[in-house]
């Protein structure tokens, strides 16, 4: 009995964060695993056979909207679960690719006002907000020397297609300072062609430093601690005041960090729940992509 | 001195809403003579009335502007304030000058126009009233 429980423990240690079923049993009965009936051992053996369900460690960056809002008053486990199911259902119909703030996207959506009932907008993603079905992105582009932004709900049924034209990251999580930057920083060609990255390469980080226009700005950027901004060229008093208002101790505030984020164990549980279906969707997408890429060879004589 | 006053400040401030209301400075985006002159002189028109019940103008609303000492009507074709999903937001408050019949004073609009204006202006047009749809014909680019 002791030997068996020990074995079981090893199995669970090895697969618990990785495999769907085991992590579920772990979360349900965290205390009971020392006196286990053989029944659980059987499930452990089953798990051994279906080994492929590995949760990729970067899921929280690729699918950030699957994590719920960490605000305690707004949590509701049932609603979150139902939302996740709906999101997967939607992902089976349209391809919501991996992208980050700073990537250049093209969104095609149905629009009742347009003559051909659809519009396409190309722009750089400057903000990614919301969780669950309310996840939204803001795209920015400069068209005819006027900065234009459109917010899109990612899971909106009117969206027909989301394409990633250039997959890259920037130094910051929000690029709202592009509104105060000269136009050339957010000008992108509408007929831009998608740039493909070879599979398996890490997402490139674009380290361009943005030089802002002179003040007035929409926010006091010297206080926001942005990494992607070039020298702001302000008077000394602005930096002094920013230093006075800075809160460098906040990064050591564990409680604040706990309230601001979803704990790692919970994240694992959530992604273990959805990973198999997300994987299926991904595989299907790759197949479709291969089909599209295939070009019938023509006979040359 | 200033910093001590700011630190002692006990009232809260709200974020800028960028509403178009009375006395807001606007940008004329058509090529009408009066509009071009006013923008070139650095005296952009001011909104002096908004023809709706809220007093805050959005895309498609008719307003009255004071431009170069004259009162001219105009239609808002883009605003800076935060919009709902799928509605474009611009970096400037754009207007197109019109006369009382809804005919634009210029012959060309050189900035992107929200595509929802097509429906909004059609709904505002009645058979014997002003015809606002002429504005759509001079637009060069829709978003």
CSV table of C-alpha atoms in Angstrom, one decimal:
chain,number,residue,atom,x,y,z
A,1,UNK,CA,0.0,0.0,0.0
A,2,UNK,CA,2.7,2.4,0.9
A,3,UNK,CA,4.7,1.5,-2.2
A,4,UNK,CA,1.6,2.0,-4.3
A,5,UNK,CA,0.8,5.4,-2.8
A,6,UNK,CA,4.4,6.4,-3.3
A,7,UNK,CA,4.2,5.4,-6.9
A,8,UNK,CA,1.0,7.2,-7.4
A,9,UNK,CA,2.5,10.3,-5.8
A,10,UNK,CA,5.4,10.2,-8.2
A,11,UNK,CA,3.0,9.9,-11.2
A,12,UNK,CA,1.1,12.8,-9.9
A,13,UNK,CA,4.1,14.9,-9.4
A,14,UNK,CA,5.3,14.2,-12.8
A,15,UNK,CA,2.0,14.9,-14.6
A,16,UNK,CA,-0.1,17.0,-12.3
A,17,UNK,CA,0.6,20.4,-13.8
A,18,UNK,CA,0.7,18.9,-17.3
A,19,UNK,CA,-2.2,16.5,-17.8
A,20,UNK,CA,-5.8,17.5,-17.9
A,21,UNK,CA,-7.4,14.7,-15.8
A,22,UNK,CA,-4.8,14.5,-13.0
A,23,UNK,CA,-4.7,18.2,-12.4
A,24,UNK,CA,-8.4,18.2,-12.1
A,25,UNK,CA,-8.4,15.3,-9.5
A,26,UNK,CA,-5.6,17.1,-7.7
A,27,UNK,CA,-7.6,20.3,-7.3
A,28,UNK,CA,-10.7,18.4,-6.2
A,29,UNK,CA,-9.0,16.3,-3.5
A,30,UNK,CA,-5.8,17.8,-2.6
A,31,UNK,CA,-5.7,16.3,0.9
A,32,UNK,CA,-6.9,12.8,0.2
A,33,UNK,CA,-4.1,11.6,-2.0
A,34,UNK,CA,-2.2,9.8,0.7
A,35,UNK,CA,-5.1,7.3,1.4
A,36,UNK,CA,-6.2,6.7,-2.1
A,37,UNK,CA,-8.3,3.8,-3.3
A,38,UNK,CA,-7.0,1.8,-6.3
A,39,UNK,CA,-9.6,3.5,-8.3
A,40,UNK,CA,-7.5,6.6,-8.6
A,41,UNK,CA,-4.5,4.6,-9.5
A,42,UNK,CA,-6.4,3.3,-12.4
A,43,UNK,CA,-7.1,6.9,-13.6
A,44,UNK,CA,-3.4,7.5,-13.2
A,45,UNK,CA,-2.6,4.7,-15.6
A,46,UNK,CA,-5.2,6.0,-18.1
A,47,UNK,CA,-3.5,9.3,-17.9
A,48,UNK,CA,-0.1,7.7,-18.7
A,49,UNK,CA,-1.5,6.6,-22.1
A,50,UNK,CA,-2.8,10.1,-23.1
A,51,UNK,CA,0.3,11.9,-22.7
A,52,UNK,CA,0.0,14.4,-25.5
A,53,UNK,CA,-2.2,16.9,-23.6
A,54,UNK,CA,0.7,19.2,-22.6
A,55,UNK,CA,-0.2,22.7,-21.6
A,56,UNK,CA,2.2,25.1,-23.2
A,57,UNK,CA,3.8,27.3,-20.6
A,58,UNK,CA,3.3,30.5,-22.6
A,59,UNK,CA,-0.5,30.0,-22.8
A,60,UNK,CA,-1.2,33.0,-20.6
A,61,UNK,CA,0.6,35.2,-23.2
A,62,UNK,CA,-1.1,33.7,-26.2
A,63,UNK,CA,-4.6,33.4,-24.7
A,64,UNK,CA,-4.7,36.2,-22.1
A,65,UNK,CA,-8.5,36.5,-22.4
A,66,UNK,CA,-9.0,33.0,-21.0
A,67,UNK,CA,-7.9,34.2,-17.6
A,68,UNK,CA,-10.7,35.9,-15.6
A,69,UNK,CA,-10.6,39.4,-14.2
A,70,UNK,CA,-8.7,39.1,-10.9
A,71,UNK,CA,-11.0,41.5,-9.1
A,72,UNK,CA,-12.5,39.4,-6.3
A,73,UNK,CA,-16.0,41.0,-6.4
A,74,UNK,CA,-16.4,40.2,-10.1
A,75,UNK,CA,-15.4,36.6,-9.9
A,76,UNK,CA,-18.0,33.9,-10.6
A,77,UNK,CA,-16.6,30.5,-11.5
A,78,UNK,CA,-19.7,29.3,-13.3
A,79,UNK,CA,-19.9,32.4,-15.5
A,80,UNK,CA,-16.2,32.1,-16.3
A,81,UNK,CA,-16.6,28.5,-17.3
A,82,UNK,CA,-19.6,29.2,-19.5
A,83,UNK,CA,-17.7,32.1,-21.1
A,84,UNK,CA,-14.7,29.8,-21.8
A,85,UNK,CA,-17.0,27.3,-23.5
A,86,UNK,CA,-18.5,30.1,-25.7
A,87,UNK,CA,-15.0,31.4,-26.6
A,88,UNK,CA,-13.9,28.0,-27.7
A,89,UNK,CA,-17.1,27.6,-29.8
A,90,UNK,CA,-16.3,31.0,-31.4
A,91,UNK,CA,-12.7,30.0,-32.1
A,92,UNK,CA,-13.9,26.9,-34.0
A,93,UNK,CA,-15.6,29.3,-36.4
A,94,UNK,CA,-13.0,32.0,-36.9
A,95,UNK,CA,-9.3,32.0,-36.5
A,96,UNK,CA,-8.2,34.3,-33.7
A,97,UNK,CA,-4.4,34.1,-34.1
A,98,UNK,CA,-1.6,34.7,-31.6
A,99,UNK,CA,-0.8,38.4,-31.5
A,100,UNK,CA,0.6,40.9,-29.1
A,101,UNK,CA,0.4,44.7,-28.5
A,102,UNK,CA,2.6,46.1,-31.2
A,103,UNK,CA,1.6,43.5,-33.8
A,104,UNK,CA,0.1,44.8,-37.0
A,105,UNK,CA,-3.4,43.3,-37.6
A,106,UNK,CA,-6.0,43.5,-40.3
A,107,UNK,CA,-9.6,43.0,-39.2
A,108,UNK,CA,-12.4,42.3,-41.7
A,109,UNK,CA,-15.8,42.7,-40.2
A,110,UNK,CA,-19.4,42.8,-41.5
A,111,UNK,CA,-20.7,46.3,-41.5
A,112,UNK,CA,-24.3,47.0,-42.4
A,113,UNK,CA,-23.4,50.6,-43.5
A,114,UNK,CA,-20.8,49.6,-46.1
A,115,UNK,CA,-21.8,49.2,-49.7
A,116,UNK,CA,-20.4,45.7,-49.9
A,117,UNK,CA,-21.4,44.9,-46.3
A,118,UNK,CA,-17.9,44.4,-45.1
A,119,UNK,CA,-15.0,46.6,-44.1
A,120,UNK,CA,-11.3,45.9,-43.5
A,121,UNK,CA,-9.1,48.0,-41.2
A,122,UNK,CA,-5.3,47.6,-40.9
A,123,UNK,CA,-3.4,49.0,-38.0
A,124,UNK,CA,-1.1,48.5,-35.1
A,125,UNK,CA,-2.6,47.0,-32.0
A,126,UNK,CA,-2.1,49.6,-29.3
A,127,UNK,CA,-4.2,48.2,-26.5
A,128,UNK,CA,-5.5,44.8,-25.5
A,129,UNK,CA,-8.2,44.9,-22.7
A,130,UNK,CA,-10.9,42.8,-21.1
A,131,UNK,CA,-11.2,39.2,-20.3
A,132,UNK,CA,-13.6,36.5,-21.4
A,133,UNK,CA,-16.0,37.4,-24.1
A,134,UNK,CA,-15.5,41.1,-23.5
A,135,UNK,CA,-11.9,40.9,-24.7
A,136,UNK,CA,-11.2,43.8,-27.1
A,137,UNK,CA,-8.3,45.3,-29.0
A,138,UNK,CA,-7.7,48.8,-30.4
A,139,UNK,CA,-6.1,49.2,-33.8
A,140,UNK,CA,-4.5,52.5,-34.8
A,141,UNK,CA,-3.4,53.7,-38.3
A,142,UNK,CA,-2.9,57.0,-39.9
A,143,UNK,CA,-5.0,57.4,-43.0
A,144,UNK,CA,-4.6,60.5,-45.1
A,145,UNK,CA,-2.6,62.2,-42.3
A,146,UNK,CA,-5.4,61.7,-39.8
A,147,UNK,CA,-4.9,59.3,-37.0
A,148,UNK,CA,-7.7,56.8,-36.9
A,149,UNK,CA,-8.5,54.2,-34.2
A,150,UNK,CA,-11.1,51.4,-34.1
A,151,UNK,CA,-11.9,49.2,-31.1
A,152,UNK,CA,-12.9,45.6,-32.0
A,153,UNK,CA,-14.4,43.0,-29.7
A,154,UNK,CA,-12.4,39.9,-30.3
A,155,UNK,CA,-15.4,37.5,-30.0
A,156,UNK,CA,-17.9,39.7,-31.8
A,157,UNK,CA,-19.9,37.6,-34.2
A,158,UNK,CA,-19.7,40.3,-36.9
A,159,UNK,CA,-16.0,39.8,-37.3
A,160,UNK,CA,-15.2,37.7,-40.3
A,161,UNK,CA,-11.4,37.5,-40.3
A,162,UNK,CA,-8.5,38.5,-38.1
A,163,UNK,CA,-5.1,38.5,-39.9
A,164,UNK,CA,-1.7,39.1,-38.4
A,165,UNK,CA,0.3,41.0,-40.9
A,166,UNK,CA,3.4,41.4,-38.8
A,167,UNK,CA,3.8,39.4,-35.6
A,168,UNK,CA,6.0,41.4,-33.1
A,169,UNK,CA,6.1,42.8,-29.6
A,170,UNK,CA,7.0,46.3,-28.4
A,171,UNK,CA,8.7,47.2,-25.2
A,172,UNK,CA,5.5,48.3,-23.5
A,173,UNK,CA,2.1,46.6,-22.7
A,174,UNK,CA,0.2,49.6,-24.0
A,175,UNK,CA,1.2,51.9,-26.9
A,176,UNK,CA,-1.2,54.8,-26.1
A,177,UNK,CA,1.7,57.2,-26.5
A,178,UNK,CA,1.5,56.7,-30.2
A,179,UNK,CA,-1.3,59.2,-30.1
A,180,UNK,CA,1.2,61.9,-29.1
A,181,UNK,CA,3.9,60.7,-31.5
A,182,UNK,CA,4.4,62.0,-35.0
A,183,UNK,CA,2.3,60.3,-37.7
A,184,UNK,CA,5.1,58.2,-39.2
A,185,UNK,CA,5.2,56.0,-36.1
A,186,UNK,CA,1.7,54.7,-36.7
A,187,UNK,CA,1.4,54.8,-40.5
A,188,UNK,CA,0.9,51.4,-42.1
A,189,UNK,CA,0.1,50.6,-45.7
A,190,UNK,CA,-3.5,49.3,-46.1
A,191,UNK,CA,-2.4,46.8,-48.8
A,192,UNK,CA,0.4,45.4,-46.7
A,193,UNK,CA,1.2,41.8,-47.2
A,194,UNK,CA,1.5,39.3,-44.3
A,195,UNK,CA,5.0,38.5,-43.2
A,196,UNK,CA,5.4,34.9,-42.2
A,197,UNK,CA,7.8,33.8,-39.4
A,198,UNK,CA,9.2,30.3,-39.6
A,199,UNK,CA,7.5,28.0,-37.1
A,200,UNK,CA,9.2,27.7,-33.7
A,201,UNK,CA,11.0,31.1,-33.8
A,202,UNK,CA,10.5,33.3,-30.8
A,203,UNK,CA,8.3,36.4,-31.3
A,204,UNK,CA,10.6,39.3,-32.3
A,205,UNK,CA,10.6,42.4,-30.1
A,206,UNK,CA,10.7,45.7,-31.9
A,207,UNK,CA,12.9,48.0,-29.9
A,208,UNK,CA,12.3,51.2,-31.7
A,209,UNK,CA,12.2,54.2,-29.3
A,210,UNK,CA,9.3,56.6,-30.1
A,211,UNK,CA,10.1,60.3,-30.1
A,212,UNK,CA,7.1,62.2,-29.0
A,213,UNK,CA,5.9,65.6,-30.3
A,214,UNK,CA,6.4,68.5,-27.9
A,215,UNK,CA,3.8,69.0,-25.1
A,216,UNK,CA,0.8,69.2,-24.5
A,217,UNK,CA,0.2,65.4,-24.4
A,218,UNK,CA,-2.8,63.3,-23.6
A,219,UNK,CA,-1.0,61.9,-20.5
A,220,UNK,CA,2.1,62.8,-18.4
A,221,UNK,CA,4.3,60.2,-20.0
A,222,UNK,CA,7.3,61.1,-17.9
A,223,UNK,CA,5.4,59.6,-14.9
A,224,UNK,CA,4.3,56.4,-16.6
A,225,UNK,CA,7.7,54.8,-16.7
A,226,UNK,CA,7.5,53.7,-20.4
A,227,UNK,CA,10.4,51.8,-21.9
A,228,UNK,CA,9.6,52.5,-25.5
A,229,UNK,CA,9.9,56.3,-25.3
A,230,UNK,CA,13.0,58.2,-26.4
A,231,UNK,CA,14.3,61.1,-24.3
A,232,UNK,CA,11.3,63.4,-23.6
A,233,UNK,CA,13.3,66.6,-23.4
A,234,UNK,CA,11.4,68.2,-20.5
A,235,UNK,CA,12.5,70.7,-17.9
A,236,UNK,CA,14.0,69.4,-14.8
A,237,UNK,CA,10.9,70.1,-12.6
A,238,UNK,CA,8.9,67.5,-14.5
A,239,UNK,CA,11.3,64.7,-13.7
A,240,UNK,CA,11.5,65.9,-10.1
A,241,UNK,CA,7.8,65.7,-9.7
A,242,UNK,CA,7.6,62.3,-11.4
A,243,UNK,CA,10.2,61.1,-8.9
A,244,UNK,CA,8.1,62.4,-6.0
A,245,UNK,CA,5.0,60.6,-7.2
A,246,UNK,CA,6.8,57.3,-8.1
A,247,UNK,CA,5.9,54.2,-6.1
A,248,UNK,CA,8.9,52.0,-6.4
A,249,UNK,CA,7.9,49.9,-3.4
A,250,UNK,CA,4.8,48.6,-5.1
A,251,UNK,CA,6.7,45.8,-6.8
A,252,UNK,CA,7.5,44.4,-3.4
A,253,UNK,CA,3.9,44.5,-2.2
A,254,UNK,CA,3.0,40.8,-2.4
A,255,UNK,CA,-0.6,41.3,-1.4
A,256,UNK,CA,-1.1,43.9,-4.1
A,257,UNK,CA,0.4,41.6,-6.7
A,258,UNK,CA,-1.8,38.7,-5.5
A,259,UNK,CA,-4.9,40.8,-5.9
A,260,UNK,CA,-3.8,42.0,-9.3
A,261,UNK,CA,-3.1,38.6,-10.8
A,262,UNK,CA,-4.5,35.2,-11.1
A,263,UNK,CA,-2.5,32.7,-9.1
A,264,UNK,CA,-0.4,30.2,-11.1
A,265,UNK,CA,-2.2,27.1,-9.8
A,266,UNK,CA,-5.5,28.6,-10.9
A,267,UNK,CA,-4.1,29.5,-14.3
A,268,UNK,CA,-2.9,25.9,-14.7
A,269,UNK,CA,-6.3,24.6,-13.9
A,270,UNK,CA,-8.0,26.9,-16.4
A,271,UNK,CA,-5.6,26.1,-19.2
A,272,UNK,CA,-5.7,22.4,-18.4
A,273,UNK,CA,-9.4,22.6,-18.9
A,274,UNK,CA,-9.3,24.3,-22.3
A,275,UNK,CA,-6.0,23.1,-23.7
A,276,UNK,CA,-7.2,20.0,-25.5
A,277,UNK,CA,-9.9,21.9,-27.4
A,278,UNK,CA,-7.6,24.8,-28.1
A,279,UNK,CA,-5.0,22.3,-29.4
A,280,UNK,CA,-7.7,20.8,-31.7
A,281,UNK,CA,-8.6,24.2,-33.1
A,282,UNK,CA,-4.9,25.0,-33.7
A,283,UNK,CA,-4.4,21.7,-35.6
A,284,UNK,CA,-7.4,22.4,-37.7
A,285,UNK,CA,-6.2,25.9,-38.5
A,286,UNK,CA,-2.8,24.6,-39.5
A,287,UNK,CA,-4.4,22.1,-41.8
A,288,UNK,CA,-6.5,24.8,-43.4
A,289,UNK,CA,-3.4,27.0,-43.8
A,290,UNK,CA,-1.5,24.2,-45.6
A,291,UNK,CA,-4.5,23.7,-47.9
A,292,UNK,CA,-4.4,27.4,-48.8
A,293,UNK,CA,-0.6,27.5,-49.3
A,294,UNK,CA,-0.7,24.5,-51.7
A,295,UNK,CA,-0.5,25.7,-55.3
A,296,UNK,CA,-1.1,23.3,-58.1
A,297,UNK,CA,2.1,23.0,-60.1
A,298,UNK,CA,1.8,24.0,-63.8
A,299,UNK,CA,3.4,22.0,-66.5
A,300,UNK,CA,6.2,23.9,-68.3
A,301,UNK,CA,7.2,22.7,-71.7
B,1,UNK,CA,5.4,76.0,-4.0
B,2,UNK,CA,3.3,74.6,-6.8
B,3,UNK,CA,4.2,71.1,-5.9
B,4,UNK,CA,3.2,71.6,-2.3
B,5,UNK,CA,-0.2,72.9,-3.4
B,6,UNK,CA,-0.6,69.9,-5.7
B,7,UNK,CA,0.3,67.4,-2.9
B,8,UNK,CA,-2.2,69.0,-0.6
B,9,UNK,CA,-5.0,68.8,-3.2
B,10,UNK,CA,-8.0,67.0,-1.8
B,11,UNK,CA,-10.4,67.1,-4.7
B,12,UNK,CA,-10.5,64.4,-7.4
B,13,UNK,CA,-10.2,65.1,-11.1
B,14,UNK,CA,-11.8,63.1,-13.9
B,15,UNK,CA,-10.3,62.0,-17.2
B,16,UNK,CA,-10.6,64.3,-20.2
B,17,UNK,CA,-13.8,63.4,-22.2
B,18,UNK,CA,-13.1,65.4,-25.4
B,19,UNK,CA,-16.7,66.2,-25.9
B,20,UNK,CA,-17.8,68.4,-28.7
B,21,UNK,CA,-19.9,71.1,-27.0
B,22,UNK,CA,-20.3,74.9,-27.2
B,23,UNK,CA,-17.0,76.8,-27.7
B,24,UNK,CA,-15.1,73.7,-28.8
B,25,UNK,CA,-12.6,74.4,-31.5
B,26,UNK,CA,-13.0,72.2,-34.6
B,27,UNK,CA,-11.2,71.4,-37.8
B,28,UNK,CA,-12.7,72.0,-41.2
B,29,UNK,CA,-11.7,69.2,-43.5
B,30,UNK,CA,-13.4,70.2,-46.8
B,31,UNK,CA,-11.8,72.5,-49.4
B,32,UNK,CA,-14.4,75.3,-49.1
B,33,UNK,CA,-12.8,78.8,-49.4
B,34,UNK,CA,-13.9,80.1,-46.0
B,35,UNK,CA,-12.9,76.9,-44.2
B,36,UNK,CA,-9.4,76.8,-45.8
B,37,UNK,CA,-8.8,80.5,-45.0
B,38,UNK,CA,-9.9,80.1,-41.4
B,39,UNK,CA,-7.6,77.0,-40.9
B,40,UNK,CA,-4.7,78.7,-42.6
B,41,UNK,CA,-5.0,81.8,-40.4
B,42,UNK,CA,-4.8,79.7,-37.3
B,43,UNK,CA,-8.4,80.6,-36.3
B,44,UNK,CA,-10.3,77.4,-36.4
B,45,UNK,CA,-14.1,77.6,-36.2
B,46,UNK,CA,-15.9,77.4,-32.8
B,47,UNK,CA,-19.0,75.4,-32.2
B,48,UNK,CA,-21.7,77.8,-31.0
B,49,UNK,CA,-24.7,75.4,-31.1
B,50,UNK,CA,-25.5,71.8,-31.4
B,51,UNK,CA,-28.8,70.7,-32.9
B,52,UNK,CA,-29.6,67.9,-30.6
B,53,UNK,CA,-31.1,67.7,-27.1
B,54,UNK,CA,-27.9,66.6,-25.3
B,55,UNK,CA,-25.7,69.5,-26.2
B,56,UNK,CA,-22.9,67.1,-26.9
B,57,UNK,CA,-22.1,66.4,-30.6
B,58,UNK,CA,-21.1,63.1,-32.1
B,59,UNK,CA,-20.6,61.7,-35.6
B,60,UNK,CA,-23.4,62.9,-37.9
B,61,UNK,CA,-24.8,65.7,-35.7
B,62,UNK,CA,-25.5,69.1,-37.2
B,63,UNK,CA,-23.9,72.1,-35.5
B,64,UNK,CA,-23.6,75.8,-35.9
B,65,UNK,CA,-20.1,77.2,-36.0
B,66,UNK,CA,-18.6,80.7,-35.8
B,67,UNK,CA,-16.0,81.0,-38.6
B,68,UNK,CA,-14.3,84.2,-39.7
B,69,UNK,CA,-17.1,86.3,-38.1
B,70,UNK,CA,-19.9,84.3,-39.8
B,71,UNK,CA,-22.4,81.8,-38.6
B,72,UNK,CA,-22.2,78.6,-40.8
B,73,UNK,CA,-23.8,75.2,-40.3
B,74,UNK,CA,-21.7,72.1,-40.4
B,75,UNK,CA,-21.9,68.4,-39.9
B,76,UNK,CA,-19.5,66.5,-37.6
B,77,UNK,CA,-17.7,63.8,-39.5
B,78,UNK,CA,-15.3,62.5,-36.9
B,79,UNK,CA,-14.5,63.1,-33.2
B,80,UNK,CA,-11.7,62.6,-30.8
B,81,UNK,CA,-13.8,61.2,-27.9
B,82,UNK,CA,-13.8,57.5,-27.0
B,83,UNK,CA,-16.2,55.5,-29.1
B,84,UNK,CA,-17.9,52.2,-28.7
B,85,UNK,CA,-16.6,49.1,-30.5
B,86,UNK,CA,-16.5,49.2,-34.4
B,87,UNK,CA,-16.9,53.0,-34.5
B,88,UNK,CA,-13.7,54.9,-35.6
B,89,UNK,CA,-12.2,57.5,-33.4
B,90,UNK,CA,-10.0,60.3,-34.9
B,91,UNK,CA,-7.2,62.4,-33.7
B,92,UNK,CA,-9.1,65.7,-34.5
B,93,UNK,CA,-12.7,66.9,-34.4
B,94,UNK,CA,-13.5,67.1,-38.1
B,95,UNK,CA,-16.4,69.0,-39.6
B,96,UNK,CA,-17.7,69.7,-43.1
B,97,UNK,CA,-19.4,73.1,-43.7
B,98,UNK,CA,-22.9,73.0,-45.3
B,99,UNK,CA,-25.5,75.5,-46.2
B,100,UNK,CA,-29.1,75.5,-45.1
B,101,UNK,CA,-30.2,72.9,-47.7
B,102,UNK,CA,-27.5,70.5,-46.7
B,103,UNK,CA,-25.3,71.1,-49.7
B,104,UNK,CA,-21.6,71.2,-48.7
B,105,UNK,CA,-19.7,74.4,-49.4
B,106,UNK,CA,-16.6,72.6,-50.6
B,107,UNK,CA,-16.1,70.0,-53.4
B,108,UNK,CA,-13.8,67.5,-51.8
B,109,UNK,CA,-13.2,66.0,-48.3
B,110,UNK,CA,-9.6,64.9,-47.8
B,111,UNK,CA,-9.8,62.8,-44.7
B,112,UNK,CA,-11.4,59.4,-44.0
B,113,UNK,CA,-15.1,59.5,-43.1
B,114,UNK,CA,-16.8,57.0,-40.9
B,115,UNK,CA,-18.8,54.6,-43.0
B,116,UNK,CA,-21.8,54.8,-40.6
B,117,UNK,CA,-22.4,58.3,-41.8
B,118,UNK,CA,-23.9,56.8,-44.9
B,119,UNK,CA,-26.8,55.5,-42.9
B,120,UNK,CA,-27.0,58.4,-40.4
B,121,UNK,CA,-27.3,61.0,-43.1
B,122,UNK,CA,-29.7,59.1,-45.2
B,123,UNK,CA,-32.0,58.8,-42.1
B,124,UNK,CA,-31.8,62.5,-41.5
B,125,UNK,CA,-32.8,63.4,-45.0
B,126,UNK,CA,-36.5,63.9,-45.8
B,127,UNK,CA,-38.0,64.4,-49.2
B,128,UNK,CA,-38.8,68.1,-48.9
B,129,UNK,CA,-36.3,69.0,-46.2
B,130,UNK,CA,-32.5,69.4,-46.4
B,131,UNK,CA,-30.6,66.8,-48.4
B,132,UNK,CA,-27.5,65.8,-46.5
B,133,UNK,CA,-26.5,62.9,-48.7
B,134,UNK,CA,-24.6,65.2,-51.0
B,135,UNK,CA,-21.8,65.2,-48.4
B,136,UNK,CA,-21.3,61.6,-49.0
B,137,UNK,CA,-20.7,62.1,-52.7
B,138,UNK,CA,-17.7,64.4,-52.1
B,139,UNK,CA,-15.9,62.1,-49.6
B,140,UNK,CA,-12.8,60.4,-50.9
B,141,UNK,CA,-12.2,57.7,-48.3
B,142,UNK,CA,-14.3,55.7,-45.9
B,143,UNK,CA,-13.2,53.9,-42.8
